[in-house]
mmCIF file with all atom_site columns, C-alpha atoms in Angstrom:
data_model
loop_
_atom_site.group_PDB
_atom_site.id
_atom_site.type_symbol
_atom_site.label_atom_id
_atom_site.label_alt_id
_atom_site.label_comp_id
_atom_site.label_asym_id
_atom_site.label_entity_id
_atom_site.label_seq_id
_atom_site.pdbx_PDB_ins_code
_atom_site.Cartn_x
_atom_site.Cartn_y
_atom_site.Cartn_z
_atom_site.occupancy
_atom_site.B_iso_or_equiv
_atom_site.pdbx_formal_charge
_atom_site.auth_seq_id
_atom_site.auth_comp_id
_atom_site.auth_asym_id
_atom_site.auth_atom_id
_atom_site.pdbx_PDB_model_num
ATOM 1   C CA . MET A 1 1   ? 171.571 50.450 65.068 1.00 0.00 ? 1462 MET A CA 1
ATOM 2   C CA . LYS A 1 2   ? 174.422 51.987 66.679 1.00 0.00 ? 1463 LYS A CA 1
ATOM 3   C CA . LYS A 1 3   ? 175.663 51.835 69.595 1.00 0.00 ? 1464 LYS A CA 1
ATOM 4   C CA . LYS A 1 4   ? 174.999 55.734 70.509 1.00 0.00 ? 1465 LYS A CA 1
ATOM 5   C CA . GLU A 1 5   ? 171.583 55.230 69.152 1.00 0.00 ? 1466 GLU A CA 1
ATOM 6   C CA . ARG A 1 6   ? 170.926 52.563 71.068 1.00 0.00 ? 1467 ARG A CA 1
ATOM 7   C CA . HIS A 1 7   ? 171.862 53.991 74.051 1.00 0.00 ? 1468 HIS A CA 1
ATOM 8   C CA . ARG A 1 8   ? 169.651 57.233 73.758 1.00 0.00 ? 1469 ARG A CA 1
ATOM 9   C CA . LEU A 1 9   ? 166.954 54.628 73.353 1.00 0.00 ? 1470 LEU A CA 1
ATOM 10  C CA . LEU A 1 10  ? 167.598 52.454 76.842 1.00 0.00 ? 1471 LEU A CA 1
ATOM 11  C CA . GLN A 1 11  ? 167.948 56.280 78.606 1.00 0.00 ? 1472 GLN A CA 1
ATOM 12  C CA . GLU A 1 12  ? 164.045 56.932 77.142 1.00 0.00 ? 1473 GLU A CA 1
ATOM 13  C CA . LEU A 1 13  ? 162.975 53.416 78.225 1.00 0.00 ? 1474 LEU A CA 1
ATOM 14  C CA . ILE A 1 14  ? 163.962 53.668 81.727 1.00 0.00 ? 1475 ILE A CA 1
ATOM 15  C CA . GLN A 1 15  ? 162.073 57.235 82.102 1.00 0.00 ? 1476 GLN A CA 1
ATOM 16  C CA . ASP A 1 16  ? 159.206 55.744 79.971 1.00 0.00 ? 1477 ASP A CA 1
ATOM 17  C CA . ASN A 1 17  ? 159.037 51.986 81.523 1.00 0.00 ? 1478 ASN A CA 1
ATOM 18  C CA . VAL A 1 18  ? 159.742 50.154 84.958 1.00 0.00 ? 1479 VAL A CA 1
ATOM 19  C CA . ILE A 1 19  ? 162.697 48.430 83.707 1.00 0.00 ? 1480 ILE A CA 1
ATOM 20  C CA . GLU A 1 20  ? 163.873 45.554 86.650 1.00 0.00 ? 1481 GLU A CA 1
ATOM 21  C CA . LYS A 1 21  ? 166.100 43.366 84.290 1.00 0.00 ? 1482 LYS A CA 1
ATOM 22  C CA . GLN A 1 22  ? 168.254 43.252 81.579 1.00 0.00 ? 1483 GLN A CA 1
ATOM 23  C CA . GLU A 1 23  ? 165.691 40.882 79.665 1.00 0.00 ? 1484 GLU A CA 1
ATOM 24  C CA . ASP A 1 24  ? 162.981 43.194 80.419 1.00 0.00 ? 1485 ASP A CA 1
ATOM 25  C CA . PHE A 1 25  ? 165.585 45.841 77.863 1.00 0.00 ? 1486 PHE A CA 1
ATOM 26  C CA . VAL A 1 26  ? 165.752 42.973 74.892 1.00 0.00 ? 1487 VAL A CA 1
ATOM 27  C CA . ARG A 1 27  ? 162.157 42.211 75.047 1.00 0.00 ? 1488 ARG A CA 1
ATOM 28  C CA . ILE A 1 28  ? 161.391 46.246 74.629 1.00 0.00 ? 1489 ILE A CA 1
ATOM 29  C CA . LEU A 1 29  ? 163.704 46.430 72.158 1.00 0.00 ? 1490 LEU A CA 1
ATOM 30  C CA . GLU A 1 30  ? 162.547 43.079 70.369 1.00 0.00 ? 1491 GLU A CA 1
ATOM 31  C CA . GLU A 1 31  ? 158.851 44.168 70.402 1.00 0.00 ? 1492 GLU A CA 1
ATOM 32  C CA . ARG A 1 32  ? 160.116 47.597 68.581 1.00 0.00 ? 1493 ARG A CA 1
ATOM 33  C CA . GLY A 1 33  ? 161.815 45.314 65.820 1.00 0.00 ? 1494 GLY A CA 1
ATOM 34  C CA . ILE A 1 34  ? 165.375 46.216 66.963 1.00 0.00 ? 1495 ILE A CA 1
ATOM 35  C CA . VAL A 1 35  ? 167.457 42.598 67.671 1.00 0.00 ? 1496 VAL A CA 1
ATOM 36  C CA . VAL A 1 36  ? 170.098 43.113 70.532 1.00 0.00 ? 1497 VAL A CA 1
ATOM 37  C CA . THR A 1 37  ? 171.624 40.273 73.206 1.00 0.00 ? 1498 THR A CA 1
ATOM 38  C CA . GLN A 1 38  ? 171.509 40.451 76.975 1.00 0.00 ? 1499 GLN A CA 1
ATOM 39  C CA . ALA A 1 39  ? 175.087 40.795 76.910 1.00 0.00 ? 1500 ALA A CA 1
ATOM 40  C CA . THR A 1 40  ? 174.989 44.302 74.574 1.00 0.00 ? 1501 THR A CA 1
ATOM 41  C CA . ILE A 1 41  ? 172.519 45.680 77.052 1.00 0.00 ? 1502 ILE A CA 1
ATOM 42  C CA . SER A 1 42  ? 174.511 44.519 79.312 1.00 0.00 ? 1503 SER A CA 1
ATOM 43  C CA . ARG A 1 43  ? 177.779 46.430 78.162 1.00 0.00 ? 1504 ARG A CA 1
ATOM 44  C CA . ASP A 1 44  ? 175.429 49.428 77.283 1.00 0.00 ? 1505 ASP A CA 1
ATOM 45  C CA . ILE A 1 45  ? 174.267 49.358 81.034 1.00 0.00 ? 1506 ILE A CA 1
ATOM 46  C CA . LYS A 1 46  ? 177.797 49.390 82.063 1.00 0.00 ? 1507 LYS A CA 1
ATOM 47  C CA . GLU A 1 47  ? 178.826 52.237 80.026 1.00 0.00 ? 1508 GLU A CA 1
ATOM 48  C CA . LEU A 1 48  ? 176.057 54.702 80.483 1.00 0.00 ? 1509 LEU A CA 1
ATOM 49  C CA . HIS A 1 49  ? 176.409 53.698 84.387 1.00 0.00 ? 1510 HIS A CA 1
ATOM 50  C CA . LEU A 1 50  ? 172.912 52.846 85.187 1.00 0.00 ? 1511 LEU A CA 1
ATOM 51  C CA . VAL A 1 51  ? 171.996 52.279 88.676 1.00 0.00 ? 1512 VAL A CA 1
ATOM 52  C CA . LYS A 1 52  ? 169.008 49.889 90.353 1.00 0.00 ? 1513 LYS A CA 1
ATOM 53  C CA . VAL A 1 53  ? 166.578 52.216 92.552 1.00 0.00 ? 1514 VAL A CA 1
ATOM 54  C CA . PRO A 1 54  ? 163.875 51.091 94.366 1.00 0.00 ? 1515 PRO A CA 1
ATOM 55  C CA . SER A 1 55  ? 160.651 50.146 92.338 1.00 0.00 ? 1516 SER A CA 1
ATOM 56  C CA . GLN A 1 56  ? 157.390 51.205 93.780 1.00 0.00 ? 1517 GLN A CA 1
ATOM 57  C CA . THR A 1 57  ? 156.168 47.362 93.459 1.00 0.00 ? 1518 THR A CA 1
ATOM 58  C CA . GLY A 1 58  ? 159.302 46.737 96.037 1.00 0.00 ? 1519 GLY A CA 1
ATOM 59  C CA . GLY A 1 59  ? 161.835 45.535 93.514 1.00 0.00 ? 1520 GLY A CA 1
ATOM 60  C CA . TYR A 1 60  ? 164.494 47.305 91.773 1.00 0.00 ? 1521 TYR A CA 1
ATOM 61  C CA . ARG A 1 61  ? 164.549 48.651 88.670 1.00 0.00 ? 1522 ARG A CA 1
ATOM 62  C CA . TYR A 1 62  ? 167.035 50.357 86.162 1.00 0.00 ? 1523 TYR A CA 1
ATOM 63  C CA . SER A 1 63  ? 167.869 54.252 86.394 1.00 0.00 ? 1524 SER A CA 1
ATOM 64  C CA . MET A 1 64  ? 170.116 56.935 85.261 1.00 0.00 ? 1525 MET A CA 1
ATOM 65  C CA . PRO A 1 65  ? 172.703 57.945 87.986 1.00 0.00 ? 1526 PRO A CA 1
ATOM 66  C CA . PRO A 1 66  ? 171.703 61.478 89.690 1.00 0.00 ? 1527 PRO A CA 1
ATOM 67  C CA . ASP A 1 67  ? 174.637 62.861 88.568 1.00 0.00 ? 1528 ASP A CA 1
ATOM 68  C CA . ALA A 1 68  ? 174.530 62.618 84.821 1.00 0.00 ? 1529 ALA A CA 1
ATOM 69  C CA . GLN A 1 69  ? 170.281 63.701 85.191 1.00 0.00 ? 1530 GLN A CA 1
ATOM 70  C CA . TYR A 1 70  ? 171.849 66.790 87.015 1.00 0.00 ? 1531 TYR A CA 1
ATOM 71  C CA . ASP A 1 71  ? 174.278 67.293 84.227 1.00 0.00 ? 1532 ASP A CA 1
ATOM 72  C CA . THR A 1 72  ? 171.530 66.747 81.539 1.00 0.00 ? 1533 THR A CA 1
ATOM 73  C CA . SER A 1 73  ? 169.457 69.648 83.396 1.00 0.00 ? 1534 SER A CA 1
ATOM 74  C CA . LYS A 1 74  ? 172.157 71.563 83.777 1.00 0.00 ? 1535 LYS A CA 1
ATOM 75  C CA . LYS A 1 75  ? 173.481 71.522 80.274 1.00 0.00 ? 1536 LYS A CA 1
ATOM 76  C CA . LEU A 1 76  ? 169.952 72.318 78.946 1.00 0.00 ? 1537 LEU A CA 1
ATOM 77  C CA . GLU A 1 77  ? 169.430 74.928 80.888 1.00 0.00 ? 1538 GLU A CA 1
ATOM 78  C CA . ARG A 1 78  ? 172.645 76.642 79.431 1.00 0.00 ? 1539 ARG A CA 1
ATOM 79  C CA . LEU A 1 79  ? 171.853 75.657 76.260 1.00 0.00 ? 1540 LEU A CA 1
ATOM 80  C CA . VAL A 1 80  ? 167.996 77.410 76.253 1.00 0.00 ? 1541 VAL A CA 1
ATOM 81  C CA . LYS A 1 81  ? 169.850 80.332 77.950 1.00 0.00 ? 1542 LYS A CA 1
ATOM 82  C CA . ASP A 1 82  ? 172.193 80.698 74.917 1.00 0.00 ? 1543 ASP A CA 1
ATOM 83  C CA . ALA A 1 83  ? 170.441 79.386 72.046 1.00 0.00 ? 1544 ALA A CA 1
ATOM 84  C CA . PHE A 1 84  ? 166.694 80.420 73.002 1.00 0.00 ? 1545 PHE A CA 1
ATOM 85  C CA . VAL A 1 85  ? 164.834 82.249 70.101 1.00 0.00 ? 1546 VAL A CA 1
ATOM 86  C CA . SER A 1 86  ? 161.394 81.829 70.420 1.00 0.00 ? 1547 SER A CA 1
ATOM 87  C CA . ILE A 1 87  ? 158.067 78.932 71.940 1.00 0.00 ? 1548 ILE A CA 1
ATOM 88  C CA . ASP A 1 88  ? 155.244 78.655 70.265 1.00 0.00 ? 1549 ASP A CA 1
ATOM 89  C CA . MET A 1 89  ? 152.607 75.882 70.873 1.00 0.00 ? 1550 MET A CA 1
ATOM 90  C CA . GLN A 1 90  ? 149.912 74.549 69.170 1.00 0.00 ? 1551 GLN A CA 1
ATOM 91  C CA . ASP A 1 91  ? 147.595 71.576 70.960 1.00 0.00 ? 1552 ASP A CA 1
ATOM 92  C CA . TYR A 1 92  ? 150.265 68.923 71.850 1.00 0.00 ? 1553 TYR A CA 1
ATOM 93  C CA . PHE A 1 93  ? 153.099 70.641 69.731 1.00 0.00 ? 1554 PHE A CA 1
ATOM 94  C CA . LEU A 1 94  ? 155.455 73.245 70.774 1.00 0.00 ? 1555 LEU A CA 1
ATOM 95  C CA . VAL A 1 95  ? 158.118 74.267 68.238 1.00 0.00 ? 1556 VAL A CA 1
ATOM 96  C CA . LEU A 1 96  ? 161.024 75.832 69.747 1.00 0.00 ? 1557 LEU A CA 1
ATOM 97  C CA . LYS A 1 97  ? 163.259 77.746 67.549 1.00 0.00 ? 1558 LYS A CA 1
ATOM 98  C CA . THR A 1 98  ? 167.216 78.085 68.138 1.00 0.00 ? 1559 THR A CA 1
ATOM 99  C CA . ILE A 1 99  ? 170.453 79.914 66.889 1.00 0.00 ? 1560 ILE A CA 1
ATOM 100 C CA . PRO A 1 100 ? 171.334 78.267 63.864 1.00 0.00 ? 1561 PRO A CA 1
ATOM 101 C CA . GLY A 1 101 ? 173.202 74.736 64.610 1.00 0.00 ? 1562 GLY A CA 1
ATOM 102 C CA . ASN A 1 102 ? 171.639 74.613 68.255 1.00 0.00 ? 1563 ASN A CA 1
ATOM 103 C CA . ALA A 1 103 ? 168.423 72.748 67.578 1.00 0.00 ? 1564 ALA A CA 1
ATOM 104 C CA . TYR A 1 104 ? 169.467 68.936 67.614 1.00 0.00 ? 1565 TYR A CA 1
ATOM 105 C CA . ALA A 1 105 ? 171.674 69.827 70.772 1.00 0.00 ? 1566 ALA A CA 1
ATOM 106 C CA . LEU A 1 106 ? 168.806 71.119 72.130 1.00 0.00 ? 1567 LEU A CA 1
ATOM 107 C CA . GLY A 1 107 ? 166.459 67.907 70.867 1.00 0.00 ? 1568 GLY A CA 1
ATOM 108 C CA . SER A 1 108 ? 169.002 65.442 72.020 1.00 0.00 ? 1569 SER A CA 1
ATOM 109 C CA . LEU A 1 109 ? 169.017 66.866 75.330 1.00 0.00 ? 1570 LEU A CA 1
ATOM 110 C CA . ILE A 1 110 ? 165.338 67.059 75.368 1.00 0.00 ? 1571 ILE A CA 1
ATOM 111 C CA . ASP A 1 111 ? 165.095 63.515 74.894 1.00 0.00 ? 1572 ASP A CA 1
ATOM 112 C CA . SER A 1 112 ? 167.391 62.064 77.373 1.00 0.00 ? 1573 SER A CA 1
ATOM 113 C CA . SER A 1 113 ? 166.171 64.292 80.023 1.00 0.00 ? 1574 SER A CA 1
ATOM 114 C CA . SER A 1 114 ? 163.523 63.447 82.701 1.00 0.00 ? 1575 SER A CA 1
ATOM 115 C CA . PHE A 1 115 ? 160.261 65.673 80.937 1.00 0.00 ? 1576 PHE A CA 1
ATOM 116 C CA . GLU A 1 116 ? 157.315 63.992 81.895 1.00 0.00 ? 1577 GLU A CA 1
ATOM 117 C CA . GLY A 1 117 ? 154.845 63.938 79.095 1.00 0.00 ? 1578 GLY A CA 1
ATOM 118 C CA . VAL A 1 118 ? 156.881 64.453 75.965 1.00 0.00 ? 1579 VAL A CA 1
ATOM 119 C CA . PHE A 1 119 ? 156.345 61.866 73.405 1.00 0.00 ? 1580 PHE A CA 1
ATOM 120 C CA . GLY A 1 120 ? 159.415 62.930 71.118 1.00 0.00 ? 1581 GLY A CA 1
ATOM 121 C CA . THR A 1 121 ? 161.500 65.430 69.312 1.00 0.00 ? 1582 THR A CA 1
ATOM 122 C CA . ILE A 1 122 ? 161.931 66.483 65.449 1.00 0.00 ? 1583 ILE A CA 1
ATOM 123 C CA . CYS A 1 123 ? 164.569 68.439 64.562 1.00 0.00 ? 1584 CYS A CA 1
ATOM 124 C CA . GLY A 1 124 ? 166.029 70.698 62.506 1.00 0.00 ? 1585 GLY A CA 1
ATOM 125 C CA . ASP A 1 125 ? 169.518 72.999 61.917 1.00 0.00 ? 1586 ASP A CA 1
ATOM 126 C CA . ASP A 1 126 ? 166.898 76.235 63.859 1.00 0.00 ? 1587 ASP A CA 1
ATOM 127 C CA . THR A 1 127 ? 163.994 74.637 64.830 1.00 0.00 ? 1588 THR A CA 1
ATOM 128 C CA . VAL A 1 128 ? 162.832 71.873 67.388 1.00 0.00 ? 1589 VAL A CA 1
ATOM 129 C CA . LEU A 1 129 ? 159.069 70.190 67.148 1.00 0.00 ? 1590 LEU A CA 1
ATOM 130 C CA . ILE A 1 130 ? 158.546 68.842 70.905 1.00 0.00 ? 1591 ILE A CA 1
ATOM 131 C CA . ILE A 1 131 ? 155.562 66.230 70.216 1.00 0.00 ? 1592 ILE A CA 1
ATOM 132 C CA . CYS A 1 132 ? 153.600 66.285 73.779 1.00 0.00 ? 1593 CYS A CA 1
ATOM 133 C CA . LYS A 1 133 ? 151.220 63.366 75.383 1.00 0.00 ? 1594 LYS A CA 1
ATOM 134 C CA . SER A 1 134 ? 148.760 66.495 76.068 1.00 0.00 ? 1595 SER A CA 1
ATOM 135 C CA . ALA A 1 135 ? 148.103 69.924 75.548 1.00 0.00 ? 1596 ALA A CA 1
ATOM 136 C CA . GLU A 1 136 ? 148.431 69.850 79.887 1.00 0.00 ? 1597 GLU A CA 1
ATOM 137 C CA . ALA A 1 137 ? 152.289 68.197 79.155 1.00 0.00 ? 1598 ALA A CA 1
ATOM 138 C CA . ALA A 1 138 ? 152.806 71.327 76.369 1.00 0.00 ? 1599 ALA A CA 1
ATOM 139 C CA . THR A 1 139 ? 151.444 73.970 79.206 1.00 0.00 ? 1600 THR A CA 1
ATOM 140 C CA . ARG A 1 140 ? 153.716 72.979 81.371 1.00 0.00 ? 1601 ARG A CA 1
ATOM 141 C CA . ILE A 1 141 ? 156.643 72.120 79.450 1.00 0.00 ? 1602 ILE A CA 1
ATOM 142 C CA . LYS A 1 142 ? 156.269 75.635 77.675 1.00 0.00 ? 1603 LYS A CA 1
ATOM 143 C CA . ASP A 1 143 ? 156.241 76.849 80.908 1.00 0.00 ? 1604 ASP A CA 1
ATOM 144 C CA . HIS A 1 144 ? 159.196 75.077 82.024 1.00 0.00 ? 1605 HIS A CA 1
ATOM 145 C CA . PHE A 1 145 ? 161.408 76.425 79.100 1.00 0.00 ? 1606 PHE A CA 1
ATOM 146 C CA . LEU A 1 146 ? 159.966 80.133 79.705 1.00 0.00 ? 1607 LEU A CA 1
ATOM 147 C CA . HIS A 1 147 ? 161.064 79.879 83.705 1.00 0.00 ? 1608 HIS A CA 1
ATOM 148 C CA . LEU A 1 148 ? 165.030 78.851 82.228 1.00 0.00 ? 1609 LEU A CA 1
ATOM 149 C CA . LEU A 1 149 ? 165.274 82.456 80.731 1.00 0.00 ? 1610 LEU A CA 1
#
């Protein structure tokens, strides 16, 4: 697995899971069939500038630094304003159309942002398929994109 892909996956993991130790990253990745060492995870944490924040269990968990979360949301807002064409919803799925050449960047920002209820994205040249965890999440995310315009 390439470093960039691993970094993106680590960002997704901390959004979807409570990760308290580096070993938690290693274990979850191994469960997904990805072999990685604790030393590699340690370097990735430094490169991503991950921080530890209080968790609901009283311990600490890994999180993206607040400024990185802000940058992602601002980039997403700017790209939606610049490249958005349309959005349609069917059950758990959203199809977001963009100006050609912008879908992959938009999908990557969606994947790395903190959208609650996003299962994943599939991108083409001008289309982002957003797979949501529920129809309610799809409605909420669709409304969010329309609000950004």
